[in-house]
Each structure stands twice: as C-alpha cells, then as structure tokens.
Coordinates of C-alpha atoms in Angstrom, one line a residue:
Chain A
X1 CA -27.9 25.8 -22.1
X2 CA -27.9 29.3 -20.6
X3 CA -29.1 29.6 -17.1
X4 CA -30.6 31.8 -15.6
X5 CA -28.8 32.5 -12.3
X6 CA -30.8 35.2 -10.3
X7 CA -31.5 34.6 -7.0
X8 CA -35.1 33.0 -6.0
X9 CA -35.4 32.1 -10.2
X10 CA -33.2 29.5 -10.7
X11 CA -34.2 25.8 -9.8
X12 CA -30.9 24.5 -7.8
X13 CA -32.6 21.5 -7.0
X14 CA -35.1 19.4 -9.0
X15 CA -36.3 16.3 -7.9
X16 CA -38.6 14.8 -9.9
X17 CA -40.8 11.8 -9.3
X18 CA -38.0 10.3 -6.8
X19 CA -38.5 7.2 -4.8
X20 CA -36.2 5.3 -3.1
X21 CA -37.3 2.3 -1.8
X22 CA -34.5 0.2 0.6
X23 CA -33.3 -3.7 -0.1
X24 CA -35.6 -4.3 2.5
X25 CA -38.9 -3.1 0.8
X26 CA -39.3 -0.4 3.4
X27 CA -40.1 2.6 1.4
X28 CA -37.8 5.4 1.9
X29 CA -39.5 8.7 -0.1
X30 CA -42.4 7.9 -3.0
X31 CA -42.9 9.7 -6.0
X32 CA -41.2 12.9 -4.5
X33 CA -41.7 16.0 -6.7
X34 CA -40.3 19.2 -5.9
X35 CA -38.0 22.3 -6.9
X36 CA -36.0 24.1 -4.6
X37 CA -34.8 27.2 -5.9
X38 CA -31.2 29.0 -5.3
X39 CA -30.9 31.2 -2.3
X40 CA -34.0 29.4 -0.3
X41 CA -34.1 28.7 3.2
X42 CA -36.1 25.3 3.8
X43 CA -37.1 23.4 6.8
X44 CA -38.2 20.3 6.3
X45 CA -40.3 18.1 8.9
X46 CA -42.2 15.3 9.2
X47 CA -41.9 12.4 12.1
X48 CA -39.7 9.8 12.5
X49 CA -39.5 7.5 9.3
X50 CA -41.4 10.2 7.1
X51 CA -38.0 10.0 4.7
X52 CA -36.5 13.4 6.1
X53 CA -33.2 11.2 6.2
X54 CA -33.6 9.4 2.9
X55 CA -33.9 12.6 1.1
X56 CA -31.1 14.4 2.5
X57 CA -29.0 10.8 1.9
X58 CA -30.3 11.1 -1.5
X59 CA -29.2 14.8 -2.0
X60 CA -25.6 13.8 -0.8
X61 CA -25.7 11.1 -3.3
X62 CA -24.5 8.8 -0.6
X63 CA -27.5 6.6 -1.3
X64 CA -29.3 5.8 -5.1
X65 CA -32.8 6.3 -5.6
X66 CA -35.2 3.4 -6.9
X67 CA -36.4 5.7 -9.9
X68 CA -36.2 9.4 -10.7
X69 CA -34.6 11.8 -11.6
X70 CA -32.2 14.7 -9.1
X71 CA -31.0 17.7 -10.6
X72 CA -28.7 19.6 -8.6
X73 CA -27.3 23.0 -10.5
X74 CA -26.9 21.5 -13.8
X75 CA -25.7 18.1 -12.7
X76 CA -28.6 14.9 -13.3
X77 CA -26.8 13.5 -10.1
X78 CA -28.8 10.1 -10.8
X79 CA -26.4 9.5 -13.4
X80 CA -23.2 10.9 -11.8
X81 CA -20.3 8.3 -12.2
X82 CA -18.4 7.4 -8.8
X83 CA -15.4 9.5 -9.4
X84 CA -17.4 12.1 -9.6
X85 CA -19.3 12.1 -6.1
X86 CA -16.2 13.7 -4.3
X87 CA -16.0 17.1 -6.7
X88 CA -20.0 17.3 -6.7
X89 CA -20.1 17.3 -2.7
X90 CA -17.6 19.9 -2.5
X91 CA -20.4 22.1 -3.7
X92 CA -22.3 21.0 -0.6
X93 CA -22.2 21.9 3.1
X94 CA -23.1 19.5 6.0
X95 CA -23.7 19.9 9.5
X96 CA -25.1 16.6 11.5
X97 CA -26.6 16.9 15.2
X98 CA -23.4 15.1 16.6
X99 CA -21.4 17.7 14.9
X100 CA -18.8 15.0 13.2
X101 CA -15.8 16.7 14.6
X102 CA -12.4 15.5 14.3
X103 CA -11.5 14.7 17.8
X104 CA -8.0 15.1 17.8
X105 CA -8.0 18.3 15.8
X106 CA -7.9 21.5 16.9
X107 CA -10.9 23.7 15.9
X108 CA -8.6 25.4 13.3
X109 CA -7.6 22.4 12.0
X110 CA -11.0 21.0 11.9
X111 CA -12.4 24.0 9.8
X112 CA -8.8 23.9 8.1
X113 CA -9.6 20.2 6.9
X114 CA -12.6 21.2 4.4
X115 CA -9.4 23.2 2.3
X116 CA -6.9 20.3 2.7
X117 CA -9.2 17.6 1.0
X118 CA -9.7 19.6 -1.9
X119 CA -5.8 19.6 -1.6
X120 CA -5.6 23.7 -1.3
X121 CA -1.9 25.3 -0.7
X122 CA -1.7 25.6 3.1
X123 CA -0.5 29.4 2.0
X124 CA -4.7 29.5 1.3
X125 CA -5.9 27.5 4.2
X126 CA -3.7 30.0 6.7
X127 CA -5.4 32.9 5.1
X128 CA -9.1 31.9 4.7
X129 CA -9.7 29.8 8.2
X130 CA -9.0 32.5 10.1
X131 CA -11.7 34.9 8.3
X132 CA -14.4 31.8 9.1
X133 CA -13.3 31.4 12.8
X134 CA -14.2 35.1 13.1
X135 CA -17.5 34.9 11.5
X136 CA -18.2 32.4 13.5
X137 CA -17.0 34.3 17.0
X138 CA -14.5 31.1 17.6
X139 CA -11.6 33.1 17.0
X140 CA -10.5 32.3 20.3
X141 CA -11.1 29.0 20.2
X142 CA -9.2 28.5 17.4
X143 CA -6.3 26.1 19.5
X144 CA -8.8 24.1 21.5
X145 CA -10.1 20.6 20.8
X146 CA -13.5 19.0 21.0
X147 CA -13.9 18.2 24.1
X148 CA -13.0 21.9 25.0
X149 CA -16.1 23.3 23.3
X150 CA -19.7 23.7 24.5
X151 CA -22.5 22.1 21.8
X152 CA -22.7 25.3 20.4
X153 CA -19.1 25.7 19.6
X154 CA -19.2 22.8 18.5
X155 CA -21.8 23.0 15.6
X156 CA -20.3 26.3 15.1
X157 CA -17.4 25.1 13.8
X158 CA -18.8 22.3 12.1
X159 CA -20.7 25.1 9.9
X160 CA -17.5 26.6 9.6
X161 CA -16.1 23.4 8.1
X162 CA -18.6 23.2 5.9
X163 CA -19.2 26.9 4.5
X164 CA -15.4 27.2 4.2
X165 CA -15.8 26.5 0.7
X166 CA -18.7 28.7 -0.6
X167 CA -20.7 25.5 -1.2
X168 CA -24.2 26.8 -3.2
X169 CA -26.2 24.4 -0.8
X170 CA -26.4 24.1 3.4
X171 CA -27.7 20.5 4.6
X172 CA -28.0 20.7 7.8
X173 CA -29.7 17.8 9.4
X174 CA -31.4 18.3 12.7
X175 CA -28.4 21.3 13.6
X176 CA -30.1 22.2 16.6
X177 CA -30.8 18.7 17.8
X178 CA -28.1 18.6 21.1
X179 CA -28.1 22.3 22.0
X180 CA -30.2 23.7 24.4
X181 CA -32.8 26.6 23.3
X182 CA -30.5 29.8 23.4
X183 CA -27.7 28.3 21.0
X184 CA -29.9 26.6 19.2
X185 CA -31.4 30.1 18.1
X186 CA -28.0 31.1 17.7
X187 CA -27.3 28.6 15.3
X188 CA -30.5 29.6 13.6
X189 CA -29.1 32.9 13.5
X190 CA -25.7 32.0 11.9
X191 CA -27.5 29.9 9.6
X192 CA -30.0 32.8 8.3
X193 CA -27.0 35.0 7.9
X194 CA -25.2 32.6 6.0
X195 CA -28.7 32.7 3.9
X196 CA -28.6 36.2 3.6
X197 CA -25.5 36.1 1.7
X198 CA -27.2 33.5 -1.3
X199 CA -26.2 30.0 0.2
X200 CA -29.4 27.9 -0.1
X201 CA -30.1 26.0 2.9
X202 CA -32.0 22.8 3.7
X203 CA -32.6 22.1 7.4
X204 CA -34.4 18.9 8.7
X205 CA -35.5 19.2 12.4
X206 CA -37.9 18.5 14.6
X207 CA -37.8 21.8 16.9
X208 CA -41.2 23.3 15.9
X209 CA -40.7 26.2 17.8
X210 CA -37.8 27.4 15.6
X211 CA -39.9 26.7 12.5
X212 CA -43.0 28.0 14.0
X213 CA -40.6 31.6 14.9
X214 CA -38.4 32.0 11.2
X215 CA -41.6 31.4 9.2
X216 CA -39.6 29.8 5.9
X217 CA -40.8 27.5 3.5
X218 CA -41.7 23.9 5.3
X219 CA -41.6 21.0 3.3
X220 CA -43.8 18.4 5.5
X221 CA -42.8 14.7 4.8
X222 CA -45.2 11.5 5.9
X223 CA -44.9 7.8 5.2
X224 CA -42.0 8.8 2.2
X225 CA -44.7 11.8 0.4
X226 CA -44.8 15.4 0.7
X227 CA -48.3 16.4 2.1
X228 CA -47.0 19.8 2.3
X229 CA -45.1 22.6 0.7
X230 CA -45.6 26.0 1.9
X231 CA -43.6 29.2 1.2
X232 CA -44.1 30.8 4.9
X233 CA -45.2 28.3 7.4
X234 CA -45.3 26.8 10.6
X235 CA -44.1 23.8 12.1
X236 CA -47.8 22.1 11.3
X237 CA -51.1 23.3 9.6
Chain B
X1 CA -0.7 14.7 -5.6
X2 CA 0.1 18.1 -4.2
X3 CA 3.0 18.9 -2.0
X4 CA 0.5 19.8 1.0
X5 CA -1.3 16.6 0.4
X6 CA 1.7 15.0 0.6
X7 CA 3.1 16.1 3.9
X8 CA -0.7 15.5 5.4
X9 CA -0.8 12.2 3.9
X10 CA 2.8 11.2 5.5
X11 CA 1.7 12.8 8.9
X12 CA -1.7 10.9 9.3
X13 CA 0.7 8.0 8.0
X14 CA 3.0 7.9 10.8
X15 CA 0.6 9.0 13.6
X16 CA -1.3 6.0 12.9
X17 CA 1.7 3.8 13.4
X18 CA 2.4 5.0 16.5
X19 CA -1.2 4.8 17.8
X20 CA -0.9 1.3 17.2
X21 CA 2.7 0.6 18.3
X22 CA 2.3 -3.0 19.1
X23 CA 0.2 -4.5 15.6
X24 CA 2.9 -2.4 14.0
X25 CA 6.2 -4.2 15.6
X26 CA 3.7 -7.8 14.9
X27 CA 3.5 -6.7 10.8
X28 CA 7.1 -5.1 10.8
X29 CA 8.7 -8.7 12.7
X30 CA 6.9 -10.9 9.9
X31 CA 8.0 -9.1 7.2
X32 CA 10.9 -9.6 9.1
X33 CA 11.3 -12.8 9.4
X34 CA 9.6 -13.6 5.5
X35 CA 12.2 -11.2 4.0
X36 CA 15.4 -12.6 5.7
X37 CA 13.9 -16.3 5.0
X38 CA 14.1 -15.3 1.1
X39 CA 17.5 -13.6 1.5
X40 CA 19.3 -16.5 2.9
X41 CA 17.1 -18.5 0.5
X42 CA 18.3 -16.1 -2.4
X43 CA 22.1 -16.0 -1.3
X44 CA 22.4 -19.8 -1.3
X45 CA 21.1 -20.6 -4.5
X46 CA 22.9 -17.0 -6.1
X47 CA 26.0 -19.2 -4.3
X48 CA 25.1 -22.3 -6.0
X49 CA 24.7 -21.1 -9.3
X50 CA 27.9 -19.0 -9.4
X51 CA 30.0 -22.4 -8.4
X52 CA 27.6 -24.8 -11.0
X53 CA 28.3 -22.0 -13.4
X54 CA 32.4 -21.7 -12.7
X55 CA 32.1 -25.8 -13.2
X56 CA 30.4 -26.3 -15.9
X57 CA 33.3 -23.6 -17.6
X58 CA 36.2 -25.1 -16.0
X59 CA 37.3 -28.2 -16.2
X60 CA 34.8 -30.7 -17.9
X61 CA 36.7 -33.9 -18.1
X62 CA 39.7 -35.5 -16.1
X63 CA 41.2 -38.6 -17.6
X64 CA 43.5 -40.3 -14.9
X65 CA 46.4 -42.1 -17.0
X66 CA 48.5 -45.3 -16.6
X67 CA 51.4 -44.3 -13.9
X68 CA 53.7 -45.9 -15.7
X69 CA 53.6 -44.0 -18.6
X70 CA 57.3 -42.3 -19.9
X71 CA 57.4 -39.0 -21.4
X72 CA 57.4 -39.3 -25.1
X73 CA 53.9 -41.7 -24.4
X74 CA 52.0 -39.0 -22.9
X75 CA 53.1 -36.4 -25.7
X76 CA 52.1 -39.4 -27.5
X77 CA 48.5 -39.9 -25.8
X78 CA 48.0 -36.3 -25.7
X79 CA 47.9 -35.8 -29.4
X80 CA 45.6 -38.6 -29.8
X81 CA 43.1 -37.6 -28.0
X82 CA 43.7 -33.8 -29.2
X83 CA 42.7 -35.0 -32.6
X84 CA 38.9 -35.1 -31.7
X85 CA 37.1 -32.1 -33.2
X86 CA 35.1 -31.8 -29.7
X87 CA 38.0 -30.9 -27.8
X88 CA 38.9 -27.7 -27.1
X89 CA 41.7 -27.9 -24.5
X90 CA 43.5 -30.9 -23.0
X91 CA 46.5 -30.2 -19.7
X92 CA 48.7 -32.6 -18.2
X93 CA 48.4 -32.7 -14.8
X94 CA 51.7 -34.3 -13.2
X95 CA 51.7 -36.5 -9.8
X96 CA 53.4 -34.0 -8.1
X97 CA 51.1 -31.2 -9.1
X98 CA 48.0 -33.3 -8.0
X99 CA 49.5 -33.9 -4.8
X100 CA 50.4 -29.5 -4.4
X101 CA 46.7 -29.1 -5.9
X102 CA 44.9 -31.5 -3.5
X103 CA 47.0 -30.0 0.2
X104 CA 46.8 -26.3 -0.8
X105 CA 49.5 -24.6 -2.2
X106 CA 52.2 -24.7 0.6
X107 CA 50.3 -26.2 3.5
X108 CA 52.4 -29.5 3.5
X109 CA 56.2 -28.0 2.3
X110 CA 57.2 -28.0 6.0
X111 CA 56.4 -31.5 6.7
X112 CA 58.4 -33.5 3.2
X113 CA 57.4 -36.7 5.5
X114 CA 54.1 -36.3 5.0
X115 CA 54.6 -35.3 1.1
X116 CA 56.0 -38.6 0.8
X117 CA 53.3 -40.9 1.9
X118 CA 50.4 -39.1 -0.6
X119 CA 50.0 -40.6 -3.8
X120 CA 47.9 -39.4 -6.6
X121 CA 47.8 -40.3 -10.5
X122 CA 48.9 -38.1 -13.1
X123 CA 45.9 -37.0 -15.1
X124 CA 45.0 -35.1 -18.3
X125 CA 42.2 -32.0 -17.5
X126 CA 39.9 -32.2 -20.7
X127 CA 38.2 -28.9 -22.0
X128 CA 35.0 -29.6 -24.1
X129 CA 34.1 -26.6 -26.6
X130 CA 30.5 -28.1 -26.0
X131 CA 29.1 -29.8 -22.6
X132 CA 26.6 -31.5 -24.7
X133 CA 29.9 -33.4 -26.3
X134 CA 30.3 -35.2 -22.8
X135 CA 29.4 -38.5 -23.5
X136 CA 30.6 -39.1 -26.8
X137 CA 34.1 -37.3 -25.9
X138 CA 34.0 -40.4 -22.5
X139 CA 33.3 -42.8 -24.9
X140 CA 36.3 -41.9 -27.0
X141 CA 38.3 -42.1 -24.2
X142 CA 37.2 -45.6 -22.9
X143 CA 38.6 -47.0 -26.0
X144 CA 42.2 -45.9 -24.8
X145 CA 43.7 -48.2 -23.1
X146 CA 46.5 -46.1 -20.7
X147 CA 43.4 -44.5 -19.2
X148 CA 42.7 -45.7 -16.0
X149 CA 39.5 -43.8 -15.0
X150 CA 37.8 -41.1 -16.5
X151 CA 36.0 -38.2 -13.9
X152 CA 33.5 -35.6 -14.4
X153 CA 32.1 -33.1 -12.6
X154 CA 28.6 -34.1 -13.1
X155 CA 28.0 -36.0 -10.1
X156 CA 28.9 -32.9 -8.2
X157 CA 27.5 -30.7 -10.1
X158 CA 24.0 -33.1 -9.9
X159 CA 24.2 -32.6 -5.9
X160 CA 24.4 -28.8 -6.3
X161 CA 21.5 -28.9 -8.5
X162 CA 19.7 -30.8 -6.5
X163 CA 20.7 -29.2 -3.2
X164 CA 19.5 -25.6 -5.2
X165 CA 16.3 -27.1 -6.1
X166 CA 15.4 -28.5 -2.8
X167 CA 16.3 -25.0 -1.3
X168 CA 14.4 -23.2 -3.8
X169 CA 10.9 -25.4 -3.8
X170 CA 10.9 -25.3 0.1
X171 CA 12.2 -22.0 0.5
X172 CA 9.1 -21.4 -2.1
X173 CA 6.8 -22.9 0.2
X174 CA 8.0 -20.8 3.0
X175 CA 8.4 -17.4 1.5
X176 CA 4.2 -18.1 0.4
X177 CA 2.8 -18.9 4.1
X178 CA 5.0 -16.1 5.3
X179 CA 4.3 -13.7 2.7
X180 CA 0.5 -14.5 3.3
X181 CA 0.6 -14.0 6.9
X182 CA 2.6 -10.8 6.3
X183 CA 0.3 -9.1 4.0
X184 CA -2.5 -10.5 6.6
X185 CA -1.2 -9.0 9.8
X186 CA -0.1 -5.7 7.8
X187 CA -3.6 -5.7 6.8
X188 CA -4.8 -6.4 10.5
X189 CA -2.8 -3.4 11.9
X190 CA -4.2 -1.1 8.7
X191 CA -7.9 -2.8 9.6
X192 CA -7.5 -1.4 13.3
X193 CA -6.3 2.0 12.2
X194 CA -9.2 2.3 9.6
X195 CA -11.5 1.2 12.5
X196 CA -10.2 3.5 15.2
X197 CA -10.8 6.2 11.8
X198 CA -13.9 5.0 10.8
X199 CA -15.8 8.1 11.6
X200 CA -13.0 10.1 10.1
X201 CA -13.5 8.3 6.7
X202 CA -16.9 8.8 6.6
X203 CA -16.9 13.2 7.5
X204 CA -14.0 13.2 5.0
X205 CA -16.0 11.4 2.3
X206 CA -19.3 14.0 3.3
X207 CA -16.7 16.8 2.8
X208 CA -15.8 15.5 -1.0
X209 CA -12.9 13.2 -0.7
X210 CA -11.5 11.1 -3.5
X211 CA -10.9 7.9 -2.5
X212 CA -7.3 8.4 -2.9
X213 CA -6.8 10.8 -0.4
X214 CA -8.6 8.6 2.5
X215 CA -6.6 5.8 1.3
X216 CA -3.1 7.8 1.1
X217 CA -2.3 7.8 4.8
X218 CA -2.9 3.8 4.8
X219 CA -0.8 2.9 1.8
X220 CA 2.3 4.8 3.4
X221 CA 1.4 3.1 7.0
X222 CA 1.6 0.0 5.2
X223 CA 4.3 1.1 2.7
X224 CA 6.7 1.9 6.4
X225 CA 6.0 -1.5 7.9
X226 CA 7.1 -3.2 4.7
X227 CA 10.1 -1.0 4.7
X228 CA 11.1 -1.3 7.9
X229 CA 10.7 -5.4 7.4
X230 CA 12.9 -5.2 4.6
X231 CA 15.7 -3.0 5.9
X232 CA 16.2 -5.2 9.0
X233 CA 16.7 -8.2 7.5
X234 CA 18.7 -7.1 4.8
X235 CA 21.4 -5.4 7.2
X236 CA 21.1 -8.4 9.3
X237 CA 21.7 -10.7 6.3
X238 CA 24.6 -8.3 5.4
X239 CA 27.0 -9.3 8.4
X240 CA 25.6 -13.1 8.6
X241 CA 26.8 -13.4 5.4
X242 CA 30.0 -11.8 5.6
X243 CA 30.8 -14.0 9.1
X244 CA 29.5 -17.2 7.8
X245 CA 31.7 -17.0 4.5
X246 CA 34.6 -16.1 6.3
X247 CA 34.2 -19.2 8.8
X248 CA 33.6 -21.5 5.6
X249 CA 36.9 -20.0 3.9
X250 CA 38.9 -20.6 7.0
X251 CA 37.4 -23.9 7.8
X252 CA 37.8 -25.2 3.5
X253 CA 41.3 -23.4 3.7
X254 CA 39.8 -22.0 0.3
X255 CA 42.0 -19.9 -1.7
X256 CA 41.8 -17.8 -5.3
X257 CA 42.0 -21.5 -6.9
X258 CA 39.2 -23.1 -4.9
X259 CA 37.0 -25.5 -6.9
X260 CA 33.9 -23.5 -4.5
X261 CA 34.0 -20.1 -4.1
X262 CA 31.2 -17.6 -2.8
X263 CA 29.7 -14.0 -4.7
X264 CA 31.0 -11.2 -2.0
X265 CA 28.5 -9.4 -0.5
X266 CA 28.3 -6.1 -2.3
X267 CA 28.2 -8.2 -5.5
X268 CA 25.2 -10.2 -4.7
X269 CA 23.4 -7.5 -2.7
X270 CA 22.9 -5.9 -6.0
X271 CA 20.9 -8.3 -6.8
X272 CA 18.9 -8.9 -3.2
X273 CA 18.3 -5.5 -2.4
X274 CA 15.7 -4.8 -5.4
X275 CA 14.1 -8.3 -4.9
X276 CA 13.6 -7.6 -1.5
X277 CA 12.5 -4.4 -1.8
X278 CA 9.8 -5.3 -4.2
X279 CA 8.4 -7.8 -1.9
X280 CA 8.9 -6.1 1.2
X281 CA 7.2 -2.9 -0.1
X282 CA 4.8 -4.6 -2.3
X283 CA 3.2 -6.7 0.9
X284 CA 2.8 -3.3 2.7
X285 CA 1.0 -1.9 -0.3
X286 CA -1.4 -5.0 -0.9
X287 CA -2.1 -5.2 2.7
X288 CA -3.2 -1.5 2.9
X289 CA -5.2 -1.6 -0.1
X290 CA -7.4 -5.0 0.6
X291 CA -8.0 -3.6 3.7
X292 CA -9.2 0.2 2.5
X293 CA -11.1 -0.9 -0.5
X294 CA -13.2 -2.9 2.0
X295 CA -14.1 -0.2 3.7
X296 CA -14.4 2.7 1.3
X297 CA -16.8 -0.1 -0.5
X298 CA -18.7 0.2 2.4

C-alpha cells in the first residue's frame, strides 16, 4: 500500500477500540479510539489511574492489550512477534521523569549508548554524539557523570539519547516531572524544536500550566476512556 | 555480532567481574575444585585402561611346568601345546630368567648370595589369538600332566576393573554435586551482577535491545569464571601428575618392561584438556543463561 507521508496527513498512530485490562481486573484503558497523526505534538492528561501510563506502556509494546488493534507507521504492533520489539522501538524515543541515566556513564557515553545497541561502528557514534550534545547545549558536559548534572541536564541528555536516532515518535512521560519551572520550560522548548523538525511527540504530564501556555492538542484520559480530544487546548475545559 | 559490539560486550563483561570480586573467586574456586576432581578422576581411569589394555595384549596365559623337566621334554611339551589352533604364541621362560625378570634387570647382580636363595619355576608365557579362547585353551592345559599351575592375568586385571569402576561411579557422583553447585554459584555471582544492572537492562530494552546484546556481557562473565576454573586446575594437575608418577616409578623401581606403566602427561592431556574445557566453559555458559533468561522473562 502506498502511503501517503505528508506531514499532519498521515495516521502514525492508530489505536482502535484498545482496552487493556490487568490480571487483576483493574481496568487499564477501555475501548480507546484515536489517530495520532505524523508530526503532532500531544499532551496527554488525566489524574492518577486515568490509564496515561497503560497507554504509553502499550505504545512501547512493553505491555499487550486485552483486545484491539495498534497501528504504529505501518506496523499492526498487536501482532508483532517478540524478536521483533527491539527493531520497532528503535523507531521510538523515551524520556521518563527519573531520567534513566546510566550512572556510571559519562553523558557522552550515555547519549553514545542509543548508537551502540543498534551495534553502529564507533567511527559513527564519534561523529553523530557530538552534533546531539550541541543541540542540546551539553557540549561541555560531555565528560561528566550523573551525579554531576543538574535535573535539567539530566533530562537533556536523556532526550539526547533518545532522539539520537531520528526516531519518528517522542514519548515522553511526565519530562518535566523533577525540574523546577524555568527548566521545565526549557525542556518544553527543546521538545517543540525537536517538533519543529517532524518528530511526533506524545507527552503525558500533569503540569497544567505548561499545557495551558503551548496550547497543543490534549488528549484528556479518566477511569481508562478518553473524554476529550482537542486540537488546541488547555490543561481542562 | 559486530566488532564494536564485541569489544562493548567484553568490557561490560569484565567490569562486572571486578565489581563483584569476591562471588567471582566463590564460582572461579568451585569450578576449581569440580574440574581438578574430574581430572584426577579422568587420569586414573585413562591410567587404568592403558595398563588393562597393555594386559589384555600381552601375555594371556602362563603355564608353570614340572622343574624337573630335561631339554628335549620341553621342546617336547612346547609342540604339544603349539598344536592348538587357539594359540598364537607360546615362550619359554627359564628359572633363571624368572628370577632376572622378578628383581629388575641388574638390581641383584652385585649380591650372587642373595641370587642364590630365590627360586622360581620355569614357565611357558601363552599368547591367545582370541581372549575369548581363555578357558577352553586352560582346560587344554589341565590335561597335561608336567604342568604344575596355570596363571592368568584375569584376577588382576578384575581388580583394575573394578578399582576403575569404583573410581568412575563415585567420581560420577562427585563431578554432579560439584558441577551443580558450580553452575549455581556462577549463576549467583551473574544473578547479583544482573541485579546491581537491573535498571540498566530495563533503559537498554526501552532503547531497542535484542535480547542478545543484554545477555552478551553475562555469558562472557560467566564464560571467564569457567575459564579461569578450568585453567587452574588443569596446570595444577599438570605438575601433580608429573611428581606423583615420578615417585610411583622410583618407589615400583618400574622400568621400559614394567607389567604397569603410566600415559605421560602431554599424551593424556590431549585428551583432558578438551573434556575440561567443555565442562568448565559449558557451566559458565549455563549458569549465565538460567540466570538472564529469568530476568529478560521478566
């Protein structure tokens, strides 16, 4: 089939009547619908247990839901054999609120690891980290560990690690959650630009002042359904 | 596997084992001790074999004949018994020559006193072209009536067996528990490394990777341990070998013409070395992999 690949056309995610419900009957997402298309930037919200976490579980394929179906590109991931999980999430970039650095890596080496597990010459890795550590204004960070950096840096080079790549999709769940309100805008702003340039990013937070200010689409979860979906929005109605 | 991977793989390998210096010295010291249990294990019975083997193709019979016997009546008794089909060979063995045979050649020449006092019969050394001929061949040779006593070295040979069979079942027994506590402890010191890396596994899986490249760095962890417990022993084994064969030969006075005799060291190491290896390594591997496949499960 011939897509059609123009940016803000083409469906890059499709999730269609998903619900996951857990071995213990609590009820994860329900009868989720919705289309995401490539080059969006989407918040989405909801309170605690609304299923912000199932879904973006489900859209890293780390968890399998009860019934539907997930399209991602041109990939039914729903019926994506195991040795296949690994190549589909290198098309995917995460970034947690506790950052998941490496601790006993260097910042390089933790932006450096995204190329080594797709097994990329180091020729390659010595050529592109560098060009990501810039973008990312950690250039001269680039030798320090962890426990070296401020939260900031710190998320900042976890979205290094994960847009090293060129994944098409950005999950970033709750990015902003540990920094205080000047980085976390900064973040905002280093994810928009990364936005800009076609990447299609999903961010689940709770900081309604940040999706009250970028007025994006919102996709508000509650008890595991979407009861809203707006293109611009705010934080609530 | 790339070339990249590789050198990553040994790294994270080798870090590990020196994170967790002292479960690593626990695993590498059982392999130890299982791997130079099944080399002695493997050089006695090698040892055994060799000698049943050098028996069981030397000499099968020795007929020990009337001492009173001239000449021209063991020339005589010698064709008689030559004329069974079952007989390949048949020697004379004179009194004189069983006495040089029994001291060691030359050990007694200085002391003709001593020579004088030793009596042995005169004997003829019987060659079977089949050991399966035994019996009927002693049952020819009962008949004759200038045979005193007929000796085989079945009896002997039965105690060797016997002796190799005992080693080998409890050697057996042995080489399991150890080999099961091997592969256990090499999989406690992989379990502690996978633990401390736990987080590690999980951002490397988010990040997209196979299975094989988070379980890499734990197979050569456990692949070093088992090498390093097989090496040890091995070398040890090497000169324990070599010293306690030397004391034996001194102590037996044994010489080219020994009845026993023992595989030198180079000889039977070409043996032991892959044997070893294969457990040694292979406990390291199965450790690393129970452990890892319990956790990337997860």
């Amino acid at each position: 089939m011939l897509w059609l690949r123009v940016k803000g056309v083409f469906n890059l995610i499709i999730l269609d009547n998903v619900t996951k419900i857990y071995e213990n009957s609590a009820v994860g997402i329900k009868n989720v619908n919705l289309k995401i298309k490539e080059g969006e930037f989407v918040f989405i919200v909801g309170n605690t247990g609304s299923g912000k976490s199932t879904m973006l579980r489900l859209l890293l394929k780390e968890i399998e839901p009860t019934n539907g179906t997930i399209v991602i590109g041109d990939k039914n991931i729903t019926r994506m054999s195991k040795e296949k999980i690994p190549y589909f999430r290198r098309q995917l970039g995460v970034v947690f609120q506790d950052f998941k650095l490496f601790e006993n890596k260097t910042v390089f080496e933790n932006v450096a690891f995204a190329m080594k597990v797709i097994e990329e010459p180091s020729k390659n890795i010595r050529r592109t980290v560098p060009n990501v550590l810039s973008t990312m204004g950690l250039e001269s960070k680039a030798r320090c560990y962890p426990k070296q950096l401020s939260g900031g840096e710190k998320q900042r080079t976890a979205i290094g690690r994960a847009i090293l790549n060129h994944p098409s999709i950005l999950l970033a769940d709750e990015p902003t959650g540990n920094l205080d309100p000047k980085t976390s805008w900064d973040i905002m702003k280093v994810l928009e630009e990364i936005n800009s340039n076609g990447t299609t990013i999903i961010v689940v937070t709770h900081n309604q002042e940040i999706v009250n200010s970028m007025q994006k689409r919102v996709i508000q979860l509650q008890d595991g359904r979407v009861i809203r979906d707006v293109v611009k929005g705010g934080y609530k109605e | 596997m790339k070339i990249a991977s590789f050198s990553h793989f040994i790294h994270e390998g080798f870090e590990s084992i020196f994170k967790n210096k002292s479960m690593a010295f626990a695993s590498i010291a059982t392999t130890t001790v299982c791997i130079f249990m099944l080399g002695m294990a493997f050089l006695i019975m090698e040892n055994i074999e060799y000698n049943v083997r050098n028996i069981e193709t030397g000499i099968n019979i020795t007929a020990f004949i009337d001492e009173n016997l001239t000449e021209e009546e063991i020339d005589t008794l010698k064709g008689t018994i030559l004329k069974s089909s079952q007989i390949e060979s048949i020697d004379y063995v004179s009194k004189e020559e069983a006495i040089k045979r029994f001291m060691g050649e030359g050990n007694l020449t200085s002391d003709p006193e001593l020579f004088n006092d030793i009596t042995l019969p005169a004997s003829f050394e019987i060659k079977l072209r089949n050991n399966k001929d035994e019996q009927d061949v002693i049952g020819i040779l009962q008949k004759i009536e200038q045979i005193d006593t007929i000796n085989t070295p079945r009896e002997a040979m039965q105690l060797l067996i016997s002796l190799k069979n005992f080693i080998q079942a409890t050697s057996a027994v042995i080489i399991s528990i150890l080999v099961i506590i091997g592969i256990i402890l090499i999989g406690n010191t992989i379990q502690l490394t996978v633990h401390i890396r736990k987080n590690e596994i999980k951002i490397m899986k988010y990040i997209g990777a196979t299975d094989w490249f988070v379980r890499w760095p734990f197979v050569i962890e456990g692949l070093f341990i088992g090498f390093l417990g097989t090496v040890i022993p091995l070398i040890m084994l090497f000169f324990t070998y070599n010293f306690f064969i030397n004391i034996f030969k001194r102590a037996l006075s044994m010489d080219e013409e020994s009845l026993i005799d023992f595989i030198p060291v180079l000889e039977i190491y070409q043996n032991l070395v892959p044997v070893a290896l294969i457990l040694g390594l292979g406990m390291g591997i199965v450790g690393s992999l129970i452990i890892i496949r319990k956790h990337l499960r997860a």
